[in-house]
Amino acid sequence: MRLFKIAMLAASLLPLLPLSSYAALGGAPGVAAAAAPTAAGSQPASATTGTAPYSVRESVDANGVTVREYVLPSNVVFAVSWSGPVRPNMRTLLGSYFGNYVAAGQSGVHGSGPLVEGNGEFRIESTGRLGNFSGMAWLPRLVPAGVRPGDLD
């Protein structure tokens, strides 16, 4: 009987767990984002030439966090940005670069201020307070020529 109660509790909590519908940085775009982009997210980003150097895919997770994936024509996510009432699951969002995020958070004293760290391999800018979190992470080596990460949002 006790096992049954535990199973019922776990099943009732499953819908409350956020499901990751976005890709990891450096990987292919997320399935949900590719399947149902928003009207803004389905259009390629503007560029100075006739061909856009990247496209933007946008999704909203179960917690109301908007995640934008910046995708190269080779179908690789070179940057991600987020905004919402909570931070997204950073381990899922950053994928193999999560260790860089952890290291960036441990370097120096940040207190409650913004996190702006990185190197030639990985950059992150993250800020937030209760109910309002936002940030961006990108891979400098993959950013298309002529594109500034600060202009992506």
PDB file of C-alpha atoms in Angstrom:
ATOM      1  CA  MET A   1       0.000   0.000   0.000  1.00  0.00           C
ATOM      2  CA  ARG A   2       2.845   2.383   0.835  1.00  0.00           C
ATOM      3  CA  LEU A   3       4.473   1.785  -2.577  1.00  0.00           C
ATOM      4  CA  PHE A   4       1.132   2.535  -4.236  1.00  0.00           C
ATOM      5  CA  LYS A   5       0.868   5.872  -2.396  1.00  0.00           C
ATOM      6  CA  ILE A   6       4.402   6.833  -3.403  1.00  0.00           C
ATOM      7  CA  ALA A   7       3.681   5.925  -7.027  1.00  0.00           C
ATOM      8  CA  MET A   8       0.464   7.982  -6.984  1.00  0.00           C
ATOM      9  CA  LEU A   9       2.292  10.975  -5.494  1.00  0.00           C
ATOM     10  CA  ALA A  10       5.025  10.757  -8.124  1.00  0.00           C
ATOM     11  CA  ALA A  11       2.452  10.494 -10.915  1.00  0.00           C
ATOM     12  CA  SER A  12       0.559  13.522  -9.618  1.00  0.00           C
ATOM     13  CA  LEU A  13       3.757  15.612  -9.522  1.00  0.00           C
ATOM     14  CA  LEU A  14       4.907  14.705 -13.046  1.00  0.00           C
ATOM     15  CA  PRO A  15       2.782  17.367 -14.805  1.00  0.00           C
ATOM     16  CA  LEU A  16       4.376  20.001 -12.564  1.00  0.00           C
ATOM     17  CA  LEU A  17       7.915  19.191 -13.665  1.00  0.00           C
ATOM     18  CA  PRO A  18       9.196  21.447 -16.450  1.00  0.00           C
ATOM     19  CA  LEU A  19       9.903  19.655 -19.690  1.00  0.00           C
ATOM     20  CA  SER A  20      12.843  20.869 -21.698  1.00  0.00           C
ATOM     21  CA  SER A  21      11.722  21.775 -25.191  1.00  0.00           C
ATOM     22  CA  TYR A  22      14.871  23.499 -26.322  1.00  0.00           C
ATOM     23  CA  ALA A  23      18.265  22.431 -27.544  1.00  0.00           C
ATOM     24  CA  ALA A  24      21.590  22.469 -25.863  1.00  0.00           C
ATOM     25  CA  LEU A  25      24.083  25.096 -26.884  1.00  0.00           C
ATOM     26  CA  GLY A  26      26.294  23.758 -29.673  1.00  0.00           C
ATOM     27  CA  GLY A  27      23.747  21.092 -30.666  1.00  0.00           C
ATOM     28  CA  ALA A  28      20.814  20.847 -33.052  1.00  0.00           C
ATOM     29  CA  PRO A  29      17.706  22.969 -32.361  1.00  0.00           C
ATOM     30  CA  GLY A  30      15.095  21.609 -29.961  1.00  0.00           C
ATOM     31  CA  VAL A  31      12.331  19.405 -31.338  1.00  0.00           C
ATOM     32  CA  ALA A  32       9.472  21.452 -29.889  1.00  0.00           C
ATOM     33  CA  ALA A  33      11.046  24.703 -31.017  1.00  0.00           C
ATOM     34  CA  ALA A  34      11.481  23.361 -34.533  1.00  0.00           C
ATOM     35  CA  ALA A  35       7.999  21.887 -34.637  1.00  0.00           C
ATOM     36  CA  ALA A  36       6.100  24.918 -33.406  1.00  0.00           C
ATOM     37  CA  PRO A  37       8.067  28.155 -33.634  1.00  0.00           C
ATOM     38  CA  THR A  38       6.313  31.387 -32.866  1.00  0.00           C
ATOM     39  CA  ALA A  39       5.510  33.785 -35.681  1.00  0.00           C
ATOM     40  CA  ALA A  40       8.585  35.856 -34.830  1.00  0.00           C
ATOM     41  CA  GLY A  41      10.717  32.766 -34.319  1.00  0.00           C
ATOM     42  CA  SER A  42       9.865  31.227 -37.666  1.00  0.00           C
ATOM     43  CA  GLN A  43      11.413  34.069 -39.635  1.00  0.00           C
ATOM     44  CA  PRO A  44      15.141  34.244 -40.297  1.00  0.00           C
ATOM     45  CA  ALA A  45      16.962  37.028 -38.574  1.00  0.00           C
ATOM     46  CA  SER A  46      17.659  40.092 -40.666  1.00  0.00           C
ATOM     47  CA  ALA A  47      21.068  40.446 -42.229  1.00  0.00           C
ATOM     48  CA  THR A  48      22.895  42.962 -44.385  1.00  0.00           C
ATOM     49  CA  THR A  49      23.233  40.478 -47.235  1.00  0.00           C
ATOM     50  CA  GLY A  50      20.468  38.718 -49.139  1.00  0.00           C
ATOM     51  CA  THR A  51      20.892  35.534 -47.094  1.00  0.00           C
ATOM     52  CA  ALA A  52      20.440  35.540 -43.323  1.00  0.00           C
ATOM     53  CA  PRO A  53      23.449  34.058 -41.491  1.00  0.00           C
ATOM     54  CA  TYR A  54      21.177  32.437 -38.893  1.00  0.00           C
ATOM     55  CA  SER A  55      17.562  31.779 -37.946  1.00  0.00           C
ATOM     56  CA  VAL A  56      15.789  32.202 -34.623  1.00  0.00           C
ATOM     57  CA  ARG A  57      13.555  29.604 -33.026  1.00  0.00           C
ATOM     58  CA  GLU A  58      11.539  30.482 -29.967  1.00  0.00           C
ATOM     59  CA  SER A  59       9.737  28.295 -27.450  1.00  0.00           C
ATOM     60  CA  VAL A  60       8.091  28.767 -24.074  1.00  0.00           C
ATOM     61  CA  ASP A  61       8.562  26.112 -21.406  1.00  0.00           C
ATOM     62  CA  ALA A  62       6.106  24.958 -18.756  1.00  0.00           C
ATOM     63  CA  ASN A  63       7.334  27.655 -16.338  1.00  0.00           C
ATOM     64  CA  GLY A  64       6.683  30.495 -18.785  1.00  0.00           C
ATOM     65  CA  VAL A  65      10.358  30.960 -19.693  1.00  0.00           C
ATOM     66  CA  THR A  66      10.886  32.091 -23.278  1.00  0.00           C
ATOM     67  CA  VAL A  67      13.953  30.498 -24.838  1.00  0.00           C
ATOM     68  CA  ARG A  68      15.369  31.657 -28.159  1.00  0.00           C
ATOM     69  CA  GLU A  69      17.762  29.485 -30.129  1.00  0.00           C
ATOM     70  CA  TYR A  70      20.011  31.153 -32.686  1.00  0.00           C
ATOM     71  CA  VAL A  71      20.669  28.535 -35.332  1.00  0.00           C
ATOM     72  CA  LEU A  72      23.282  28.460 -38.091  1.00  0.00           C
ATOM     73  CA  PRO A  73      22.384  27.137 -41.565  1.00  0.00           C
ATOM     74  CA  SER A  74      24.373  24.012 -40.579  1.00  0.00           C
ATOM     75  CA  ASN A  75      21.628  23.374 -37.954  1.00  0.00           C
ATOM     76  CA  VAL A  76      23.859  24.142 -34.935  1.00  0.00           C
ATOM     77  CA  VAL A  77      22.730  26.386 -32.076  1.00  0.00           C
ATOM     78  CA  PHE A  78      25.439  29.032 -31.641  1.00  0.00           C
ATOM     79  CA  ALA A  79      23.604  31.090 -29.007  1.00  0.00           C
ATOM     80  CA  VAL A  80      20.634  30.853 -26.657  1.00  0.00           C
ATOM     81  CA  SER A  81      18.791  33.526 -24.732  1.00  0.00           C
ATOM     82  CA  TRP A  82      16.113  33.286 -22.069  1.00  0.00           C
ATOM     83  CA  SER A  83      13.695  35.478 -20.175  1.00  0.00           C
ATOM     84  CA  GLY A  84      10.998  34.624 -17.715  1.00  0.00           C
ATOM     85  CA  PRO A  85       9.880  34.393 -14.112  1.00  0.00           C
ATOM     86  CA  VAL A  86      12.490  31.722 -13.264  1.00  0.00           C
ATOM     87  CA  ARG A  87      15.821  30.592 -14.684  1.00  0.00           C
ATOM     88  CA  PRO A  88      15.527  27.746 -17.189  1.00  0.00           C
ATOM     89  CA  ASN A  89      17.195  24.413 -16.535  1.00  0.00           C
ATOM     90  CA  MET A  90      20.733  25.594 -17.265  1.00  0.00           C
ATOM     91  CA  ARG A  91      22.142  22.067 -17.441  1.00  0.00           C
ATOM     92  CA  THR A  92      19.757  21.229 -20.280  1.00  0.00           C
ATOM     93  CA  LEU A  93      20.060  24.597 -21.994  1.00  0.00           C
ATOM     94  CA  LEU A  94      23.866  24.681 -22.013  1.00  0.00           C
ATOM     95  CA  GLY A  95      24.490  20.974 -22.528  1.00  0.00           C
ATOM     96  CA  SER A  96      28.201  20.186 -22.578  1.00  0.00           C
ATOM     97  CA  TYR A  97      28.968  23.835 -21.734  1.00  0.00           C
ATOM     98  CA  PHE A  98      27.257  23.590 -18.332  1.00  0.00           C
ATOM     99  CA  GLY A  99      30.656  23.058 -16.684  1.00  0.00           C
ATOM    100  CA  ASN A 100      31.806  26.383 -18.161  1.00  0.00           C
ATOM    101  CA  TYR A 101      28.722  28.034 -16.631  1.00  0.00           C
ATOM    102  CA  VAL A 102      29.477  26.576 -13.219  1.00  0.00           C
ATOM    103  CA  ALA A 103      33.113  27.684 -13.464  1.00  0.00           C
ATOM    104  CA  ALA A 104      32.028  31.191 -14.543  1.00  0.00           C
ATOM    105  CA  GLY A 105      29.735  31.425 -11.529  1.00  0.00           C
ATOM    106  CA  GLN A 106      32.560  30.446  -9.194  1.00  0.00           C
ATOM    107  CA  SER A 107      35.140  32.881 -10.566  1.00  0.00           C
ATOM    108  CA  GLY A 108      35.141  36.091  -8.598  1.00  0.00           C
ATOM    109  CA  VAL A 109      32.504  37.495  -6.272  1.00  0.00           C
ATOM    110  CA  HIS A 110      29.179  38.177  -7.952  1.00  0.00           C
ATOM    111  CA  GLY A 111      26.815  38.460  -5.010  1.00  0.00           C
ATOM    112  CA  SER A 112      23.387  39.254  -6.352  1.00  0.00           C
ATOM    113  CA  GLY A 113      24.698  41.161  -9.369  1.00  0.00           C
ATOM    114  CA  PRO A 114      24.773  39.993 -12.969  1.00  0.00           C
ATOM    115  CA  LEU A 115      27.006  37.196 -14.204  1.00  0.00           C
ATOM    116  CA  VAL A 116      29.126  38.298 -17.166  1.00  0.00           C
ATOM    117  CA  GLU A 117      31.905  35.810 -17.791  1.00  0.00           C
ATOM    118  CA  GLY A 118      33.538  33.719 -20.430  1.00  0.00           C
ATOM    119  CA  ASN A 119      36.450  33.135 -22.734  1.00  0.00           C
ATOM    120  CA  GLY A 120      37.039  32.404 -26.417  1.00  0.00           C
ATOM    121  CA  GLU A 121      35.114  29.138 -26.127  1.00  0.00           C
ATOM    122  CA  PHE A 122      32.018  30.170 -24.120  1.00  0.00           C
ATOM    123  CA  ARG A 123      30.419  33.456 -23.010  1.00  0.00           C
ATOM    124  CA  ILE A 124      27.456  34.064 -20.709  1.00  0.00           C
ATOM    125  CA  GLU A 125      25.557  37.090 -19.476  1.00  0.00           C
ATOM    126  CA  SER A 126      22.865  36.353 -16.919  1.00  0.00           C
ATOM    127  CA  THR A 127      20.903  38.558 -14.586  1.00  0.00           C
ATOM    128  CA  GLY A 128      17.743  38.333 -12.589  1.00  0.00           C
ATOM    129  CA  ARG A 129      15.725  38.864  -9.516  1.00  0.00           C
ATOM    130  CA  LEU A 130      12.646  37.163  -8.175  1.00  0.00           C
ATOM    131  CA  GLY A 131      10.151  36.830 -11.031  1.00  0.00           C
ATOM    132  CA  ASN A 132      12.371  38.361 -13.728  1.00  0.00           C
ATOM    133  CA  PHE A 133      15.361  36.409 -15.067  1.00  0.00           C
ATOM    134  CA  SER A 134      17.104  36.837 -18.392  1.00  0.00           C
ATOM    135  CA  GLY A 135      20.354  36.040 -20.054  1.00  0.00           C
ATOM    136  CA  MET A 136      22.253  34.860 -23.047  1.00  0.00           C
ATOM    137  CA  ALA A 137      25.014  32.356 -23.723  1.00  0.00           C
ATOM    138  CA  TRP A 138      26.942  31.964 -26.937  1.00  0.00           C
ATOM    139  CA  LEU A 139      29.918  30.266 -28.526  1.00  0.00           C
ATOM    140  CA  PRO A 140      32.196  33.008 -29.934  1.00  0.00           C
ATOM    141  CA  ARG A 141      33.837  30.687 -32.465  1.00  0.00           C
ATOM    142  CA  LEU A 142      30.434  29.924 -34.052  1.00  0.00           C
ATOM    143  CA  VAL A 143      28.985  33.455 -34.168  1.00  0.00           C
ATOM    144  CA  PRO A 144      28.588  34.414 -37.848  1.00  0.00           C
ATOM    145  CA  ALA A 145      30.857  37.133 -39.213  1.00  0.00           C
ATOM    146  CA  GLY A 146      29.317  40.567 -38.811  1.00  0.00           C
ATOM    147  CA  VAL A 147      26.917  39.458 -36.048  1.00  0.00           C
ATOM    148  CA  ARG A 148      27.302  40.947 -32.591  1.00  0.00           C
ATOM    149  CA  PRO A 149      25.855  38.839 -29.738  1.00  0.00           C
ATOM    150  CA  GLY A 150      24.478  42.003 -28.116  1.00  0.00           C
ATOM    151  CA  ASP A 151      22.266  42.570 -31.165  1.00  0.00           C
ATOM    152  CA  LEU A 152      20.653  39.124 -31.070  1.00  0.00           C
ATOM    153  CA  ASP A 153      17.816  39.999 -28.704  1.00  0.00           C
TER     154      ASP A 153
END
